[in-house]
Short mmCIF file of C-alpha atoms in Angstrom, two decimals:
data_model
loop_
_atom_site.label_atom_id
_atom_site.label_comp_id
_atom_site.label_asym_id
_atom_site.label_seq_id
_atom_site.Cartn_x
_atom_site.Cartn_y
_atom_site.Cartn_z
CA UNK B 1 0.00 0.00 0.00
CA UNK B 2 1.56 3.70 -0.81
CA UNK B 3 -0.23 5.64 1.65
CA UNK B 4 2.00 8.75 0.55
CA UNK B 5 0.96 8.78 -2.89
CA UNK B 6 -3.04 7.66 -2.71
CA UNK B 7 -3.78 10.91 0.22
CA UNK B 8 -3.53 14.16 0.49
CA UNK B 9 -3.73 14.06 4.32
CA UNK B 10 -3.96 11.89 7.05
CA UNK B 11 -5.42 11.23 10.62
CA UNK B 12 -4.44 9.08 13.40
CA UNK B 13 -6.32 7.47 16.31
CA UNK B 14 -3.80 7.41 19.12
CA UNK B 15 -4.19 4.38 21.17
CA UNK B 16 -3.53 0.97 18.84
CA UNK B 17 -1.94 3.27 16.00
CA UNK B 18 0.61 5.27 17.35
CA UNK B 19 1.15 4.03 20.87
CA UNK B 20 0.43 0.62 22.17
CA UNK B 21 -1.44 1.68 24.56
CA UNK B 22 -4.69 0.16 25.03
CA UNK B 23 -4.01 -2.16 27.49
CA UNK B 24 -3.05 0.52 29.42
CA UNK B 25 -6.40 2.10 28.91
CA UNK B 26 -7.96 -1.18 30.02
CA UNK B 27 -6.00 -1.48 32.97
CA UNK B 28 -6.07 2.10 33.67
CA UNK B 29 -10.00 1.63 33.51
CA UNK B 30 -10.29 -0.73 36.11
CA UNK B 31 -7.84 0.80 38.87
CA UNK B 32 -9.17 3.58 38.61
CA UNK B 33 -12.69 1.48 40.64
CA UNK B 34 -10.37 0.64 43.51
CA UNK B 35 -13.67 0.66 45.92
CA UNK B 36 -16.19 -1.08 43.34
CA UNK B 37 -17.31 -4.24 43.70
CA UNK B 38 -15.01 -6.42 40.76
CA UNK B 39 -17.60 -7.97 38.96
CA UNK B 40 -18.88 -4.80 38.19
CA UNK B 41 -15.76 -3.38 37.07
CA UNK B 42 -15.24 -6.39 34.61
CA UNK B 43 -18.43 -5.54 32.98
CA UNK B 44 -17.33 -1.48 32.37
CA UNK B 45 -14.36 -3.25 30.78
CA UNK B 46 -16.01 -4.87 28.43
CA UNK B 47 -17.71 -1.81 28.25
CA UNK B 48 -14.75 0.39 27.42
CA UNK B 49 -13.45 -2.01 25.23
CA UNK B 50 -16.72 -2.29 22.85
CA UNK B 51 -16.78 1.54 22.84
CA UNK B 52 -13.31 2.78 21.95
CA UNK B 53 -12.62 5.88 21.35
CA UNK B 54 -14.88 7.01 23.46
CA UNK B 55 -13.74 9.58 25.74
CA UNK B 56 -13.41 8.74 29.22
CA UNK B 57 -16.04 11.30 30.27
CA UNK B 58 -19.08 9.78 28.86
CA UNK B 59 -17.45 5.81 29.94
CA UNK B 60 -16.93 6.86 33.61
CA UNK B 61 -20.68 8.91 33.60
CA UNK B 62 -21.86 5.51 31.80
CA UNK B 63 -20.82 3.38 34.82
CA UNK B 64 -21.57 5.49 37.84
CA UNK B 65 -24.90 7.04 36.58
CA UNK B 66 -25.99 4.03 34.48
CA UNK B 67 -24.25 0.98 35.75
CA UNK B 68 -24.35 1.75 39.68
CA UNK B 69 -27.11 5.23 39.75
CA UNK B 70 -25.04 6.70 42.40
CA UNK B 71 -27.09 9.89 44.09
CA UNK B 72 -23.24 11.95 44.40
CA UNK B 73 -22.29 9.82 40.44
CA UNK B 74 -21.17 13.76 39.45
CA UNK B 75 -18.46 13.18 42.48
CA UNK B 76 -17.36 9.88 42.22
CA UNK B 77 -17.09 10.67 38.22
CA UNK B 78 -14.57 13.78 39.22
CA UNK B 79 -12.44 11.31 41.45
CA UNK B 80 -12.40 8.67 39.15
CA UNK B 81 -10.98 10.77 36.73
CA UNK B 82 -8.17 12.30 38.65
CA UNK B 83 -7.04 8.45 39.48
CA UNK B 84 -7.82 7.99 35.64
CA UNK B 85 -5.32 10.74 34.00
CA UNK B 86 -2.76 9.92 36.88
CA UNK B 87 -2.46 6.12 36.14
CA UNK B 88 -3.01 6.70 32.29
CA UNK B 89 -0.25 9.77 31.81
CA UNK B 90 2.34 7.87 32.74
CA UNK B 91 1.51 4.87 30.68
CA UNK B 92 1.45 7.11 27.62
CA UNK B 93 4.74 8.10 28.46
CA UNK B 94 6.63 4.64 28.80
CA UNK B 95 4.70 2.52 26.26
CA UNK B 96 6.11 1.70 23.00
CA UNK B 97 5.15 2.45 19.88
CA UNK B 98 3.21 0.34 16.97
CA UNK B 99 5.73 -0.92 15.08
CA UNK B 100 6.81 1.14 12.27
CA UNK B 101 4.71 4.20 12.84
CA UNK B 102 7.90 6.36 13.24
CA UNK B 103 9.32 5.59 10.29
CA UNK B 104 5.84 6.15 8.27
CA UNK B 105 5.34 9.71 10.11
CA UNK B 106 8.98 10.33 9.29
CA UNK B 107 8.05 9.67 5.33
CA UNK B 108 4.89 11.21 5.20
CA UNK B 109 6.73 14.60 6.83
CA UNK B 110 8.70 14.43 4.22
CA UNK B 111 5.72 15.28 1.53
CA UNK B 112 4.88 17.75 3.54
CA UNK B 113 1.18 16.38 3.44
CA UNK B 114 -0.68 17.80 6.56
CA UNK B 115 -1.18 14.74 9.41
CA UNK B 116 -3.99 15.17 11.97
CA UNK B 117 -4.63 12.98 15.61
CA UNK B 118 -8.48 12.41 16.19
CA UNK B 119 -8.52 10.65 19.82
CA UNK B 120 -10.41 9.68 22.65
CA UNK B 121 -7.92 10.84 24.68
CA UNK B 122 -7.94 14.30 26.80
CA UNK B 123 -7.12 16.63 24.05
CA UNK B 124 -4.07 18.33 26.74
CA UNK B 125 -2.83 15.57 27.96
CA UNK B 126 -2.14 13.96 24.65
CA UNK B 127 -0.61 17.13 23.66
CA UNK B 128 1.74 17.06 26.57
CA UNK B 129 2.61 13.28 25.84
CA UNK B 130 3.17 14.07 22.42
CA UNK B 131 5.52 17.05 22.75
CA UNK B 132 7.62 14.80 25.91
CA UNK B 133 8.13 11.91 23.60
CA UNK B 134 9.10 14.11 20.68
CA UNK B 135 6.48 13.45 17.99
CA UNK B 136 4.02 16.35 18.48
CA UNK B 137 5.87 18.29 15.84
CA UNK B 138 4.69 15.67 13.09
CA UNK B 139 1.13 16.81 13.13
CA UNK B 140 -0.56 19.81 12.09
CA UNK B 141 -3.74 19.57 15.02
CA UNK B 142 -3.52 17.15 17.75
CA UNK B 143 -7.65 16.67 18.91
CA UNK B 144 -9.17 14.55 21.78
CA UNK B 145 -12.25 14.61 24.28
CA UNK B 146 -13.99 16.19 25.62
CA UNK B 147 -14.92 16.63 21.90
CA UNK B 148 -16.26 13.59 19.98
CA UNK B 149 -14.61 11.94 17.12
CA UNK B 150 -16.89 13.16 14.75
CA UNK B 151 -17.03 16.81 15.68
CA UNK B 152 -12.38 16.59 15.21
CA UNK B 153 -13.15 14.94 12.32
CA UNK B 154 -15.15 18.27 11.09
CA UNK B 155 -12.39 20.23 12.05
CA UNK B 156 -9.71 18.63 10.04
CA UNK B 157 -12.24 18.81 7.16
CA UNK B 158 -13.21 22.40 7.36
CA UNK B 159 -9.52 22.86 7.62
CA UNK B 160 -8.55 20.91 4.72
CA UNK B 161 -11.18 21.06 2.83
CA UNK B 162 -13.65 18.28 1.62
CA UNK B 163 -12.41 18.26 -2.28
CA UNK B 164 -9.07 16.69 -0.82
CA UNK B 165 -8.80 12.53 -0.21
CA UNK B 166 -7.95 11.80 3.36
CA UNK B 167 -7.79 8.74 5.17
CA UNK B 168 -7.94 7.43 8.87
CA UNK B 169 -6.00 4.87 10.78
CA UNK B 170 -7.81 3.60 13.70
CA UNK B 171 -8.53 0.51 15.14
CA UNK B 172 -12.15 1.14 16.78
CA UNK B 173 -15.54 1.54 15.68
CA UNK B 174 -15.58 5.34 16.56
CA UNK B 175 -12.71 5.41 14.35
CA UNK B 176 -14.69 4.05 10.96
CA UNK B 177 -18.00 5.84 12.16
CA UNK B 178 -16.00 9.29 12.26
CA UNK B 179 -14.15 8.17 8.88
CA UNK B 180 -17.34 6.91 6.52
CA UNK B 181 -19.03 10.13 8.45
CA UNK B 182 -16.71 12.60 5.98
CA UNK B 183 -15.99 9.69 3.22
CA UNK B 184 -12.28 9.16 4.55
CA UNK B 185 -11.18 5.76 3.60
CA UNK B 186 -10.80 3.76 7.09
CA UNK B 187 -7.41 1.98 7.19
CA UNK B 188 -7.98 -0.28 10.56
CA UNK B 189 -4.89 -1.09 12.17
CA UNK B 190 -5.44 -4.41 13.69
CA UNK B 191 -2.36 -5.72 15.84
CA UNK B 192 -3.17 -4.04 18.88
CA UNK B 193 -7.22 -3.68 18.66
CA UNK B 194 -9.74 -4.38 20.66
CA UNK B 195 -12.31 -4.09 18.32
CA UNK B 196 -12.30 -7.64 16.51
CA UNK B 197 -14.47 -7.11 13.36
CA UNK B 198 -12.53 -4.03 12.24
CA UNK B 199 -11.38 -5.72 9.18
CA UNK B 200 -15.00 -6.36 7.96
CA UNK B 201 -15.59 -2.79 7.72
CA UNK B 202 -12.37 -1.18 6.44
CA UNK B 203 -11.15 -0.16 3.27
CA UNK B 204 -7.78 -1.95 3.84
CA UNK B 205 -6.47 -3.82 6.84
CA UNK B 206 -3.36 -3.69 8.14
CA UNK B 207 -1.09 -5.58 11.03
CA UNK B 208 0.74 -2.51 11.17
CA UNK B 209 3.16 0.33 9.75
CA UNK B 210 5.90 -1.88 9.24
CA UNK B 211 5.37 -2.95 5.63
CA UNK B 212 3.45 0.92 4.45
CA UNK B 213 5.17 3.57 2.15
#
């Protein structure tokens, strides 16, 4: 597949594309329920993992308004989030990368073709993980939650314009839905997913970046 000659510009999901990182969403997810009862926190997992991309806001609202209808949920959704980013932040920072995704952002910088992140990660703290591990200055916009998928996905368009051919890596459904949303072709990136049927809905498949141009 030459990515670099088929697209004008391109967007990233973070977690599963560029970092291997969602296990450490996963497992982030769970300790972050230190004082839940465990049965219940196996069942927001499964949660979380049939909703990625998601942002972390509406998962952690899910669980204690939805799951467990706490009277203070507004609370116990604030706290869970400060154990959250903690756990997660540092995780971001020490994971490695999907193999071969340096090398590709290193080629496609070299077209100069504009490259976007789309995540369901806090917008800031991807930003700071980005610029601490170096590779913030490969992308033009770097968007996450609280904003939705879709509505970053409208930004890079109304930046870009819709007459140019784009694509998007991902590996979750929020990925495709924000991709055939703006008629991107969705490139699922499979090694690292949780989402298994992926490949049934993407233009092309791929393991990886090890074998792109």
């Amino acid at each position: 597949m030459m990515a670099n000659t088929n697209y004008d510009y391109f967007i990233f999901d973070c977690d599963g594309v560029i970092l291997d990182s969602n296990t450490i969403k996963s497992m982030a997810f769970a300790d972050s329920l230190p004082d839940e009862s465990p049965e219940l926190v196996k069942l927001f997992v499964e949660y979380h993992k049939q909703h990625g991309g998601i942002s972390r806001y509406k998962k952690f609202e899910h669980y204690f308004k939805n799951i467990q209808n706490y009277p203070d949920a507004d609370n116990k959704i604030s706290e869970a989030l400060i154990l959250f980013a903690s756990i997660v932040k540092k995780g971001l920072l020490e994971c490695n990368y999907v193999p071969g995704i340096l090398k590709f952002l290193e080629n496609i910088a070299t077209t100069e073709k504009p490259m976007f992140v789309v995540s369901g990660s806090d917008e800031i703290e991807l930003q700071e993980v980005f610029l601490s591990r170096h590779i913030l200055k490969y992308f033009k916009e770097v968007y996450g939650s609280p904003s939705s998928k879709i509505e970053n996905t409208s930004k890079v368009i109304e930046e870009i314009g819709s007459q140019k051919k784009g694509c998007f890596f991902g590996d979750s459904r929020s990925d495709y839905e924000a991709a055939k949303k703006f008629s991107l072709d969705f490139i699922y990136v499979s090694q690292f997913s949780e989402w298994e049927e992926g490949d049934k809905f993407s233009n092309f498949t791929v393991k990886n970046f090890l074998n792109l141009k």
